[in-house]
Short mmCIF file of C-alpha atoms in Angstrom, two decimals:
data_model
loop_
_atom_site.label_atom_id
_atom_site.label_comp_id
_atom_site.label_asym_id
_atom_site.label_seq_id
_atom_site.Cartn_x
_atom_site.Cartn_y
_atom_site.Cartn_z
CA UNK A 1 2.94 14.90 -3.92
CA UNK A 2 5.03 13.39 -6.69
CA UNK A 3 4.05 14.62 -10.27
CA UNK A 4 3.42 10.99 -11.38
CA UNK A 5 0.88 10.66 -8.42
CA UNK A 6 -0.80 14.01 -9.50
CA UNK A 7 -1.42 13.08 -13.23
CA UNK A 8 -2.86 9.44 -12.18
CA UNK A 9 -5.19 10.84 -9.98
CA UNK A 10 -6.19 13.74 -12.26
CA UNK A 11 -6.40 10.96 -14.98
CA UNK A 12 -8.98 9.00 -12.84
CA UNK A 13 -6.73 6.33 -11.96
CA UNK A 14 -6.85 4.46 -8.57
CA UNK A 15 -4.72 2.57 -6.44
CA UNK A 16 -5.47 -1.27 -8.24
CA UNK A 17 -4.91 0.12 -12.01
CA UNK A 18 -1.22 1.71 -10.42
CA UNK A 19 -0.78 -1.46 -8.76
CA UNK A 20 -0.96 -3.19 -12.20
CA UNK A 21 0.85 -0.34 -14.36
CA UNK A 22 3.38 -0.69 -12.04
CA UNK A 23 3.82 -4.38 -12.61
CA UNK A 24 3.83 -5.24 -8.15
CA UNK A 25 2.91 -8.26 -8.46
CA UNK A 26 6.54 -9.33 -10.40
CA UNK A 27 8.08 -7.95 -7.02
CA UNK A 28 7.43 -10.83 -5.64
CA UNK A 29 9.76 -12.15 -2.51
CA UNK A 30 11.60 -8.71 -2.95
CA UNK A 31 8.57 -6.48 -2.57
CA UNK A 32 10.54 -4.67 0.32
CA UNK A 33 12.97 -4.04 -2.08
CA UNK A 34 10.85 -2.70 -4.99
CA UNK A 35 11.32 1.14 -5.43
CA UNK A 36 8.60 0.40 -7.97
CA UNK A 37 6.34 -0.89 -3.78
CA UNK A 38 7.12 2.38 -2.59
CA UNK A 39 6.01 4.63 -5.50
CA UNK A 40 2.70 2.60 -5.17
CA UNK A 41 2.31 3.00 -1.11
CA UNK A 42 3.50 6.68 -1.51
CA UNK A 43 0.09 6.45 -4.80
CA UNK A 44 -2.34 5.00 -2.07
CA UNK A 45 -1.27 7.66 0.61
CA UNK A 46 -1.84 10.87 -1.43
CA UNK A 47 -4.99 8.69 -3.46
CA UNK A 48 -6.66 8.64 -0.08
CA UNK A 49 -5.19 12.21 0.86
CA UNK A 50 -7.30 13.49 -1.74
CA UNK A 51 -10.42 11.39 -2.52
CA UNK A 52 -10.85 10.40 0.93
CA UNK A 53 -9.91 7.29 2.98
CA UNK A 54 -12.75 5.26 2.09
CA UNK A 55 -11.91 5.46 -1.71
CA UNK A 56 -9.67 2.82 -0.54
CA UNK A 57 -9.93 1.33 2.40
CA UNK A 58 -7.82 -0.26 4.79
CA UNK A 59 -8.87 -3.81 3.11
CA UNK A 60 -8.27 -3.13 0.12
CA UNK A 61 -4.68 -1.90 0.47
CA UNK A 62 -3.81 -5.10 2.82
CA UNK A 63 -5.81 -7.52 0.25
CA UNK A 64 -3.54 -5.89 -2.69
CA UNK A 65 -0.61 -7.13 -0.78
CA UNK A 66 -1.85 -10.61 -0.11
CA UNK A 67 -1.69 -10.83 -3.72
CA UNK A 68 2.03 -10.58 -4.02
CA UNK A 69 3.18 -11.72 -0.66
CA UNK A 70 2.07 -14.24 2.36
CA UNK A 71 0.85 -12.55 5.45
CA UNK A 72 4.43 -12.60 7.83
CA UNK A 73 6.41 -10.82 4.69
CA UNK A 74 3.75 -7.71 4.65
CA UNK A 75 3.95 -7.87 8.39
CA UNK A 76 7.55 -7.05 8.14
CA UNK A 77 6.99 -4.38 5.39
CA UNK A 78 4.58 -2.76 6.89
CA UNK A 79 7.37 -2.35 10.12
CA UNK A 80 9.93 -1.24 7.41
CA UNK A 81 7.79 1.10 5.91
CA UNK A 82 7.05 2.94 9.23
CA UNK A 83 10.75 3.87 8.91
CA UNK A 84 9.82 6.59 5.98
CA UNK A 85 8.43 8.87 7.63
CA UNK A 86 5.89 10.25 4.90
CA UNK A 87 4.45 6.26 4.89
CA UNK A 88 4.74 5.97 8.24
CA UNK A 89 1.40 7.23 9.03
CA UNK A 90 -0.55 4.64 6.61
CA UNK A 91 1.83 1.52 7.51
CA UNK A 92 0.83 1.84 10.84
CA UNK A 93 -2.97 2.18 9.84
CA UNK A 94 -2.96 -0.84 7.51
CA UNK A 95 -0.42 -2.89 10.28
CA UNK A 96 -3.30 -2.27 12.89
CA UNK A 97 -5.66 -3.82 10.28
CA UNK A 98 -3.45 -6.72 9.98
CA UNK A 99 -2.96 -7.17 13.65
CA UNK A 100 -6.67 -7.03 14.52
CA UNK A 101 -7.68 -9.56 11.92
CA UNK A 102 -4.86 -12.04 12.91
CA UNK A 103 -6.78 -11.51 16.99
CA UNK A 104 -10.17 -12.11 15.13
CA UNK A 105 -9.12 -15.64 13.71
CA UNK A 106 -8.35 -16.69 17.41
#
């Protein structure tokens, strides 16, 4: 676990208050791009790692994207992100969530 990540949690600091530090949502278009994404995926991984996946839950992570990008760009970060292989565990969880609420809308 990166240092950063360490002192944030031990500071009592979760996943939405990096996301903002961080400044995500000026990623924009280029979130795939954003070492600045990464650092905050690589947050929610060891966030949940140690408090516990339902201290943020699948939802929340995917609904934090849909804030800076439409649904087909995080579907194609998600399948970047399974290329890193300490994300690739948690893209794949929060893909699945993606993929079963795109079958529940038909």
């Amino acid at each position: 676990m990166k240092l950063s990540n360490k002192l944030w949690i031990h500071w009592g600091k979760n996943p939405n208050d990096v996301f903002q530090y961080l400044k995500i949502s000026k990623a924009g278009a280029k979130l795939d791009e954003s070492k600045k994404f990464i650092q905050w995926f690589r947050f929610v991984k060891d966030y949940r790692d140690k408090k516990g996946a339902h201290w943020f839950v699948d939802y929340e992570i995917y609904h934090s994207l849909l804030k800076v990008a439409p649904e087909a760009k995080i579907a194609t970060i998600l399948q970047s992100l399974k290329d890193i292989k300490d994300l690739k565990n948690l893209a794949e969880i929060v893909q699945n969530y993606q993929f079963k609420l795109w079958v529940g809308r038909k």
